[in-house]
Short mmCIF file of C-alpha atoms and ligand atoms in Angstrom, two decimals:
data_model
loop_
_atom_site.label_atom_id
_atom_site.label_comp_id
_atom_site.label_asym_id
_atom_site.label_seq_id
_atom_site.Cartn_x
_atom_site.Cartn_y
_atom_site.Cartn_z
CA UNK A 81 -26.51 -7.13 -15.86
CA UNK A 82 -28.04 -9.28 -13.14
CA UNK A 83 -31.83 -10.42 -12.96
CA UNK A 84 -32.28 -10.28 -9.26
CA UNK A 85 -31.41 -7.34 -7.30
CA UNK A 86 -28.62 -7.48 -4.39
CA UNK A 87 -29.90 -7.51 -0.99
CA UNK A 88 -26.83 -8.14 1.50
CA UNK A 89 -23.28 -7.65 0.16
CA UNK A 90 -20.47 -8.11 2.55
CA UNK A 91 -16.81 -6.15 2.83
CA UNK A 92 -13.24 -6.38 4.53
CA UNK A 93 -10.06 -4.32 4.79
CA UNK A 94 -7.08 -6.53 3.76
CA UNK A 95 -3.35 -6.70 4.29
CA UNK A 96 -1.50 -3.79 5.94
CA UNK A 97 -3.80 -0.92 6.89
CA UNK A 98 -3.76 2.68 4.99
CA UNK A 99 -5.16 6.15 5.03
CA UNK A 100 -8.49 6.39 3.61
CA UNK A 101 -9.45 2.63 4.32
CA UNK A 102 -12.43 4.41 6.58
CA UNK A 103 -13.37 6.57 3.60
CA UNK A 104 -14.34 3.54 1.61
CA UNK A 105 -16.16 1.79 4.00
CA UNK A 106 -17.93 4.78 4.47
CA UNK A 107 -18.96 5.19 0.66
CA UNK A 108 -19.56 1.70 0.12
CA UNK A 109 -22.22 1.20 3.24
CA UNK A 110 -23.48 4.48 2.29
CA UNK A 111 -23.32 4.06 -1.44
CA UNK A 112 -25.11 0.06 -1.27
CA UNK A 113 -27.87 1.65 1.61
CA UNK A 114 -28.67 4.83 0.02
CA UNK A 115 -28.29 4.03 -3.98
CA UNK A 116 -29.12 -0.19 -4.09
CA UNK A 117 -31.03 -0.09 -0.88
CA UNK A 118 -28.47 -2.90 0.22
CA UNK A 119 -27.13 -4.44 3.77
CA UNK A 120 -23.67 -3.91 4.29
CA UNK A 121 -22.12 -6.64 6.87
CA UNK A 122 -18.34 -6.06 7.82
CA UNK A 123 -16.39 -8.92 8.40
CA UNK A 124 -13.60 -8.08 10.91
CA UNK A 125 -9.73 -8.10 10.95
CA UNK A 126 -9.47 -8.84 6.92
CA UNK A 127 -10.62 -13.10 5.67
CA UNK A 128 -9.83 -13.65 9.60
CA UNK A 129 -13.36 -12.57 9.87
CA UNK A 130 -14.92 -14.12 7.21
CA UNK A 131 -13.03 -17.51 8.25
CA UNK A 132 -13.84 -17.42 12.01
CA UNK A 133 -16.97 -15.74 12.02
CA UNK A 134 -16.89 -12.49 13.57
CA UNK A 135 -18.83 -9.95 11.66
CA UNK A 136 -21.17 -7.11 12.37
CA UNK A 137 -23.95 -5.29 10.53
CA UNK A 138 -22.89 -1.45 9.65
CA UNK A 139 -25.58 0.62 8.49
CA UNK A 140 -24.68 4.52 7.26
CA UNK A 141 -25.02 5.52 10.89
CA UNK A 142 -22.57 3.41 11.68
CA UNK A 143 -19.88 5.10 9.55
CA UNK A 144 -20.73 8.27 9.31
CA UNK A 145 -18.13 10.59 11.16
CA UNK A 146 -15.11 8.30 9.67
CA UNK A 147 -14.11 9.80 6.43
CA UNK A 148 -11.05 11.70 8.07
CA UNK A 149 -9.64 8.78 9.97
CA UNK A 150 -7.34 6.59 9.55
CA UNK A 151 -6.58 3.25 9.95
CA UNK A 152 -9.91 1.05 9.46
CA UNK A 153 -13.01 0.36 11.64
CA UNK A 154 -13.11 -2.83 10.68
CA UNK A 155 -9.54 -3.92 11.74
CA UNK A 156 -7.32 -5.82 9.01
CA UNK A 157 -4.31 -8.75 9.42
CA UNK A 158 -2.03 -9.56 6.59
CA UNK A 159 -1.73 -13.20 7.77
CA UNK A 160 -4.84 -14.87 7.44
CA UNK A 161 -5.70 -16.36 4.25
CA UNK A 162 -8.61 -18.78 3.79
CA UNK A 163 -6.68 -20.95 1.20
CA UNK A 164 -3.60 -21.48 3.50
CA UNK A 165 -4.64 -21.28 6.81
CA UNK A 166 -2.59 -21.84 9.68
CA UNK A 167 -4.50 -24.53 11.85
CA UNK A 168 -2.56 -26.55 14.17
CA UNK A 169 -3.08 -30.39 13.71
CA UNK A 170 -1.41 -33.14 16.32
CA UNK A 171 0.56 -30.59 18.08
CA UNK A 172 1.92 -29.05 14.81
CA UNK A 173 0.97 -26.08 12.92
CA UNK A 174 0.02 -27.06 9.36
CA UNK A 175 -1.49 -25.32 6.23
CA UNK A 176 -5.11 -25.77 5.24
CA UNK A 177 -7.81 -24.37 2.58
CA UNK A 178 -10.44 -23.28 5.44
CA UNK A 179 -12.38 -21.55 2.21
CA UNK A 180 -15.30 -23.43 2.63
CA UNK A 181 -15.54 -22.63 5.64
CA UNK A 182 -15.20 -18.63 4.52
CA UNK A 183 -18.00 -19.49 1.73
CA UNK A 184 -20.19 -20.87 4.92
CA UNK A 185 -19.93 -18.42 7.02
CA UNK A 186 -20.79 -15.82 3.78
CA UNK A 187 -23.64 -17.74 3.30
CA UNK A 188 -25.41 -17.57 6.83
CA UNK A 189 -25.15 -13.94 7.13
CA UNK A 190 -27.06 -13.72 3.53
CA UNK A 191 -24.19 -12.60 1.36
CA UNK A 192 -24.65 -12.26 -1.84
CA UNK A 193 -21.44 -10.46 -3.07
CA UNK A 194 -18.46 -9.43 -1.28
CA UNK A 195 -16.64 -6.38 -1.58
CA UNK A 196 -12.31 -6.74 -1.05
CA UNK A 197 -10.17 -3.68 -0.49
CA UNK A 198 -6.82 -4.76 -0.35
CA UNK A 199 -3.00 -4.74 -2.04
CA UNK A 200 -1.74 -7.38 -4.31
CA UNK A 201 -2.06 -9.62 -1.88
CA UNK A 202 -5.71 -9.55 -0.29
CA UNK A 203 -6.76 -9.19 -4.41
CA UNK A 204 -5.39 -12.45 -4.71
CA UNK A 205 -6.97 -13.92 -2.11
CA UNK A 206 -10.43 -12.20 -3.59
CA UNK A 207 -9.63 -13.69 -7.12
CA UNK A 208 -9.48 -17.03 -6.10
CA UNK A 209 -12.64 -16.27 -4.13
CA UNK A 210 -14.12 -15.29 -7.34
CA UNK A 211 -12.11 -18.13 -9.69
CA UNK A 212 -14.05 -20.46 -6.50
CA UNK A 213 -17.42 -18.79 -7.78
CA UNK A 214 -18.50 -16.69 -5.08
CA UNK A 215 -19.73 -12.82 -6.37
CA UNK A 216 -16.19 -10.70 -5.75
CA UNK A 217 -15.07 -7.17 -6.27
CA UNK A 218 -11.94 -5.49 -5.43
CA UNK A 219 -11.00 -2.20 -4.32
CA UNK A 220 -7.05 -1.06 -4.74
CA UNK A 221 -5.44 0.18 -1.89
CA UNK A 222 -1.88 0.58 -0.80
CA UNK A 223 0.37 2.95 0.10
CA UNK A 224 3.59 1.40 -2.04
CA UNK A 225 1.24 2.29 -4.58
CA UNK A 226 2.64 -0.89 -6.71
CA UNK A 227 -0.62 -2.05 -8.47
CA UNK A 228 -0.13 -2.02 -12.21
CA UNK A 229 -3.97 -1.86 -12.99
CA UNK A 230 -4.65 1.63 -11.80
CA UNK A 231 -2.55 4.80 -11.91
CA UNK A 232 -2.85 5.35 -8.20
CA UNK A 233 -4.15 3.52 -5.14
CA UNK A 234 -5.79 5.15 -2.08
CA UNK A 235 -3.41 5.78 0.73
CA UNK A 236 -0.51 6.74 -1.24
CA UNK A 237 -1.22 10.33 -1.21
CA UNK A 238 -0.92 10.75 2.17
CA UNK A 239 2.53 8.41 2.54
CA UNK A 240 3.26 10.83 0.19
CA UNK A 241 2.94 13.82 1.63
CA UNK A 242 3.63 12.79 5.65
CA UNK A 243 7.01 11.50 3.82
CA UNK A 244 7.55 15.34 1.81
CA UNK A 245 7.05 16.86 5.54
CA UNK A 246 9.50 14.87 7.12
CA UNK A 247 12.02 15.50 4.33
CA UNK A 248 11.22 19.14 4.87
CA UNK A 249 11.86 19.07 8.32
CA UNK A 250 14.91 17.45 7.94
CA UNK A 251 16.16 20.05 5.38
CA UNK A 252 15.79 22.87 8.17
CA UNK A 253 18.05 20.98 10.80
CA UNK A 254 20.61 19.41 8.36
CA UNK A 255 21.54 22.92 6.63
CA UNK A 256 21.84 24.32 10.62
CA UNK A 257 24.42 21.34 11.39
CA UNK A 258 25.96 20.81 8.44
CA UNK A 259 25.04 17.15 7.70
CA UNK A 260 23.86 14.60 5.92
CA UNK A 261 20.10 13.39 6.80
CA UNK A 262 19.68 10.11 5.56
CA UNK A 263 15.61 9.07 5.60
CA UNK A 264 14.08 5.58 5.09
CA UNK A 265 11.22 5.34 3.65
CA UNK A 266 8.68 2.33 2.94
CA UNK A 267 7.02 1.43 -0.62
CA UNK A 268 8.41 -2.49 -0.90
CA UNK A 269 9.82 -3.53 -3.99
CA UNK A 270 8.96 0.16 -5.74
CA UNK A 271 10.07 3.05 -5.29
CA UNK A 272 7.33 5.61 -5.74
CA UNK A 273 7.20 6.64 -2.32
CA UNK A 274 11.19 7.57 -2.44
CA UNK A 275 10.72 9.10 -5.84
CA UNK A 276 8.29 11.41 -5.46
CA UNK A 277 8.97 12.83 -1.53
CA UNK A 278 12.46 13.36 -3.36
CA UNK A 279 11.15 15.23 -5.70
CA UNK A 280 8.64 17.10 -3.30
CA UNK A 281 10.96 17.70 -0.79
CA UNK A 282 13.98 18.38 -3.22
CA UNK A 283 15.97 15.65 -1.96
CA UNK A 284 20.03 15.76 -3.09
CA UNK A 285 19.98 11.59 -3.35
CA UNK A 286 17.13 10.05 -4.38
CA UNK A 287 17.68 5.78 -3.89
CA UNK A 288 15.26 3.26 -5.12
CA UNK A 289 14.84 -0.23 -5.95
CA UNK A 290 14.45 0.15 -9.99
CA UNK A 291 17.96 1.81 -10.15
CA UNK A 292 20.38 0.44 -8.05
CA UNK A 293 23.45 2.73 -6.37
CA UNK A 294 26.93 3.04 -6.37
CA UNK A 295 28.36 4.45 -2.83
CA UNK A 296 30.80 6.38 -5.07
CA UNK A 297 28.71 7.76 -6.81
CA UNK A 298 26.46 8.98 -4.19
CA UNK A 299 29.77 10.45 -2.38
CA UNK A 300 30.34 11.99 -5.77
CA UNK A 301 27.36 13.91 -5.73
CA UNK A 302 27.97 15.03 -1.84
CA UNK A 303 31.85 16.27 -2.99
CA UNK A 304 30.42 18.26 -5.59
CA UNK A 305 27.55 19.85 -3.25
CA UNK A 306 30.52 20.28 -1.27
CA UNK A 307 32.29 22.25 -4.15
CA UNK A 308 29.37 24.38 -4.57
CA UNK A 309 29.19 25.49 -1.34
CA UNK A 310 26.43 23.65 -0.09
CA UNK A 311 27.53 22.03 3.30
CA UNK A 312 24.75 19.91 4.12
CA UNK A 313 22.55 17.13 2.20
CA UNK A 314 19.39 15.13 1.78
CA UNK A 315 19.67 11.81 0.70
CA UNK A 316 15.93 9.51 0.82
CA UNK A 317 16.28 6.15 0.31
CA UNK A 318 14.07 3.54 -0.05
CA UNK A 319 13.44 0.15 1.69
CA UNK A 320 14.08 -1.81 -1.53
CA UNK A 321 16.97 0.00 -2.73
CA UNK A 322 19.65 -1.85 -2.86
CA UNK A 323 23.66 -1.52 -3.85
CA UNK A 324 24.73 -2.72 -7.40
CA UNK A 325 25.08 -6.29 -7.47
CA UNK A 326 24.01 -6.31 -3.70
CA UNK A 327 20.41 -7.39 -2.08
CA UNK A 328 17.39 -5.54 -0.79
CA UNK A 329 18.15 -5.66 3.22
CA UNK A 330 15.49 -7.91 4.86
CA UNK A 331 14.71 -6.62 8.36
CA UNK A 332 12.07 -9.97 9.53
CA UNK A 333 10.52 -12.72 7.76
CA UNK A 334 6.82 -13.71 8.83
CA UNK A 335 6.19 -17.14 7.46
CA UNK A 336 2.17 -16.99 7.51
CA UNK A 337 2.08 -13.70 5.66
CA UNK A 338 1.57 -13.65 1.82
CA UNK A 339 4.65 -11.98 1.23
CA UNK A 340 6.96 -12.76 4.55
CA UNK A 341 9.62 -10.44 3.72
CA UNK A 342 9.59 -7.27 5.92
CA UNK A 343 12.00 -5.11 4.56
CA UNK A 344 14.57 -2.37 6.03
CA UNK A 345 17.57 -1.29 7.04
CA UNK A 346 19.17 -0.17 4.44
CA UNK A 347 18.94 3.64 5.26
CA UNK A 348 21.52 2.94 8.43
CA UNK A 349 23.71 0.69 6.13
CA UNK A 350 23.72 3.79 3.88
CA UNK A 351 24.19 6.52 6.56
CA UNK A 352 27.03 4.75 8.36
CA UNK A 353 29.25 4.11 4.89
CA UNK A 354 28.20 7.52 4.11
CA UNK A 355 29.62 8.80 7.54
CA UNK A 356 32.88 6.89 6.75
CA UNK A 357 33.72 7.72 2.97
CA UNK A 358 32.61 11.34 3.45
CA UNK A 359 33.57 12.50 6.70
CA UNK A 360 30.42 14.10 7.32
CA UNK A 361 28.24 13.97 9.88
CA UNK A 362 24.98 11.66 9.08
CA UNK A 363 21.91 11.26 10.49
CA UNK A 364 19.78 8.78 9.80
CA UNK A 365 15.93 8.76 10.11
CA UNK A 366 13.47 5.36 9.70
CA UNK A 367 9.81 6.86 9.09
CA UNK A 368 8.69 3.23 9.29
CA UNK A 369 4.60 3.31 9.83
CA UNK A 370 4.08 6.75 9.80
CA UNK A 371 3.63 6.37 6.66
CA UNK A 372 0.49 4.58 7.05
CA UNK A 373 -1.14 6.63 9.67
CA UNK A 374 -3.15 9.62 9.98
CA UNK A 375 -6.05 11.33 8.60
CA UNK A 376 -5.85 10.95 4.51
CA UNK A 377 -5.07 13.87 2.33
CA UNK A 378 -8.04 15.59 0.64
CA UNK A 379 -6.94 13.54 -2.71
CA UNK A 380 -7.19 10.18 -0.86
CA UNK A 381 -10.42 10.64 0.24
CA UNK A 382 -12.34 11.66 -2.81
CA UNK A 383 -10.12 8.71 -4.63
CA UNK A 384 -11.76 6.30 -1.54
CA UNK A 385 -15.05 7.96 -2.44
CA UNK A 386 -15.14 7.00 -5.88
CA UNK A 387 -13.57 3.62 -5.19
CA UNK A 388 -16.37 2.79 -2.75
CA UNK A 389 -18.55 4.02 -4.69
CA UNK A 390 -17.81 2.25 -7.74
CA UNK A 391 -17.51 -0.65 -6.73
CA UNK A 392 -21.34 -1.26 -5.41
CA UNK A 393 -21.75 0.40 -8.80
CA UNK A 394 -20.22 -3.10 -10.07
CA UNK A 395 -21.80 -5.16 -7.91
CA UNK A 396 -25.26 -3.94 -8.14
CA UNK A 397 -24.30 -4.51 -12.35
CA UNK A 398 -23.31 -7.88 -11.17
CA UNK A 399 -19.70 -7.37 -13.22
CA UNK A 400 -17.68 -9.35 -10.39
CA UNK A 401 -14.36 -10.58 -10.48
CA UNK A 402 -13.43 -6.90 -11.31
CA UNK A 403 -11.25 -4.62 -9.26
CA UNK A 404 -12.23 -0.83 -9.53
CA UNK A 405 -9.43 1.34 -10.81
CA UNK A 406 -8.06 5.08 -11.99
CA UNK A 407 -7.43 5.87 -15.75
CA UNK A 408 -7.24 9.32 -15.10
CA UNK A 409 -9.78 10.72 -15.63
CA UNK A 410 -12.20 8.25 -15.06
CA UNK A 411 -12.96 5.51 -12.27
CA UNK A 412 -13.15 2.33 -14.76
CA UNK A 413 -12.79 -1.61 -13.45
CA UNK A 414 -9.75 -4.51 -14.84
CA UNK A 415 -10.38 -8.21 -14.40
CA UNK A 416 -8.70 -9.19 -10.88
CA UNK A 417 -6.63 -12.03 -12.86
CA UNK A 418 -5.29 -8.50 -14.14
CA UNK A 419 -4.90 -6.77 -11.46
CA UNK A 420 -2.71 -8.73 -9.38
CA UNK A 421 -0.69 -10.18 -12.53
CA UNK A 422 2.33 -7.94 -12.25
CA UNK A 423 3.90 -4.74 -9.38
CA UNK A 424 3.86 -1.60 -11.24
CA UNK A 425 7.61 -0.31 -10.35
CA UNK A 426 9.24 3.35 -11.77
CA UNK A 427 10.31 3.02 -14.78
CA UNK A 428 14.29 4.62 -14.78
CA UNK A 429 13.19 6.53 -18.10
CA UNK A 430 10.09 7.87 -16.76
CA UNK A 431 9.73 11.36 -16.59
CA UNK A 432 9.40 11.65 -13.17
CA UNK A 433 12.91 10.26 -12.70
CA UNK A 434 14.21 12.42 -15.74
CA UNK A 435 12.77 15.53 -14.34
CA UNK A 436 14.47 14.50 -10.90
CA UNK A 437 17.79 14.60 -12.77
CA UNK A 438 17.26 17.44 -14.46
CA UNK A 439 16.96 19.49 -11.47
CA UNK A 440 20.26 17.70 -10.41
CA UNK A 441 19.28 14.95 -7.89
CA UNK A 442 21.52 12.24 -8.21
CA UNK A 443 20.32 8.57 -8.54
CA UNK A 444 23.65 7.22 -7.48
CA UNK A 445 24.02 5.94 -10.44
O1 F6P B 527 2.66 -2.69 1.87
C1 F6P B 527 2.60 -1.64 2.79
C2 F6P B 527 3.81 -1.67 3.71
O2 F6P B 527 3.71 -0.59 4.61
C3 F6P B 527 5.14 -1.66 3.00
O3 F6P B 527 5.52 -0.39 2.53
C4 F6P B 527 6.04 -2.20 4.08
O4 F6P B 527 7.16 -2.83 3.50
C5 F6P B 527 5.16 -3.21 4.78
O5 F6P B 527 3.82 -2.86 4.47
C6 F6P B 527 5.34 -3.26 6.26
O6 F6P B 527 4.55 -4.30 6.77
P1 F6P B 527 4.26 -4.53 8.31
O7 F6P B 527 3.23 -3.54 8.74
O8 F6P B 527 3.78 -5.94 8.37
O9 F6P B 527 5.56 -4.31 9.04
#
């Protein structure tokens, strides 16, 4: 526990935006003003802000009205990281560690902790802020939902379920035309997103990174639908899946990002071989970032909520260097150094992917 109370604590929205980003703002301005009788100041478009200055004061008028929206007030960028900053020296773009710089500009606007929602990589960044010795806490957010530290992240929920509707949708208009609907979904290296829409939306094929596919045996599974009677199929595949012995398909590489790989493409590599060995017709649908727009599902908001809330909770105990997490039941806090130590990825013997099997959805393996 701290001697001297908090006065001004700052926060910023990291990496690639998700639903329910808004929620936590909300509950941590309103949470620090109305519990800890602290100053919020927002720092704008993720470390960008807190490395070139641009930051605003938000007090609980400011965010009231934003718990159902999505995206984030204060704007986010997964590029800009105060320990390898792009700067551009004699004509050339170089690297550079602009944190002290970040640590200045804290300073001036009477920081005294600052609050990080981010993914794996924006948690980084707010460890080595912390590791550098300036008060940090961390919020997990993410719609890949890939954090190993906490069972869920904000934001997933919602990818969740605006995946499970398209899947549904699809069902309707592949069983009228007889085809295969082939959809792409996002989640990065893991699979959860794939998984569990499959299950939701009781895909036929389920694809994901953790078990790689054979095309045989995913046209096995279509030729014995076919025997059944069943004329049409679902297959949902996700952007990390990848072919036994084959690669994850990498769609653009941004070289200032913390991870440059974009991936994607593999549900039209999938959907035209499909086409070919089958004879079917295939359609194939990319629900790209969808997935990480919209209002958040009840579940993602109360998660945000307690997040938010939590995390002051920390701050105000002075326990920094901690990122708030889930361990169902209870809202509890991991060391950062944890929390961005390892992806959390499906497990192939979970039983999420046994019960998937069990109902007969085919791994294409
Ligand atoms: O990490 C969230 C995520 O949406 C991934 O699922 C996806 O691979 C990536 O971000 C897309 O990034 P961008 O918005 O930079 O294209």
């Amino acid at each position: 526990m701290r001697g001297k109370p908090i006065k001004r604590i700052g926060v910023l929205t990291g990496g690639g935006d998700c639903p329910g980003l808004n929620a936590v703002i909300r509950a941590v301005v309103k949470t620090a003003n109305y519990e800890y009788g602290m100053e919020v100041i927002g720092f704008e478009d993720g470390f960008g802000g807190l490395i070139n200055n641009q930051a605003r004061k938000l007090a609980a008028a400011d965010v009231s009205g934003i718990l159902p929206r999505g995206g984030t007030i204060l704007g986010t960028s997964n590029r800009d990281n105060p320990f390898k900053y792009a700067v551009v020296r004699d004509g050339q773009k170089v690297w550079a560690d602009v944190s002290d710089r970040a640590f200045a500009n804290a300073r001036e606007h009477g920081i005294e902790a600052l609050v990080v929602i981010g993914g794996d990589g924006s948690l980084s960044i707010a460890k080595e802020f912390y590791d550098k010795g300036f008060p940090t806490v961390g919020i997990p957010k993410t719609i890949d939902n890939d954090l190993s530290a906490t069972d869920v992240t904000f934001g997933f929920d919602t990818a969740l379920t605006t995946a499970t509707e398209a899947l549904d949708k699809l069902h309707t208009t592949a069983e009228s035309h007889h085809r295969v609907m082939v959809l792409e979904v996002m989640g990065r290296y893991a699979g959860w997103i794939a998984l569990e829409s499959g299950i939701a939306g009781g895909a036929d094929i389920i694809l994901i990174p953790e078990i790689p596919f054979s095309l045989e045996r995913v046209c096995e599974k279509i030729n014995s639908r076919k025997a059944e009677g069943k004329k049409f199929n679902i297959v949902v595949v996700a952007e990390g899946a990848k072919p036994a012995g084959g690669e994850m398909v990498v769609r653009k590489v941004i070289a200032d990002s913390p991870d440059p790989l974009r991936l994607g493409g593999i549900g039209n590599q999938v959907g035209n071989e499909l086409e070919k060995l089958t004879g079917m017709e295939t359609r194939v649908t990319v629900l790209g970032h969808l997935q990480r727009g919209g209002s958040p599902t009840a579940f993602d908001r109360i998660l945000a909520t307690r997040y938010g809330a939590a995390a002051v909770k920390l701050v105000a105990e002075g326990e920094f260097g901690q990122m708030v997490c889930l361990r169902t039941p209870n809202i509890e806090a991991v060391p950062l150094a944890r929390a961005v130590k390892e992806l959390r990825r499906v497990s192939p013997d979970s039983d999420l992917v046994m019960a998937a099997r069990a109902v007969g959805t085919s791994f294409g393996d």
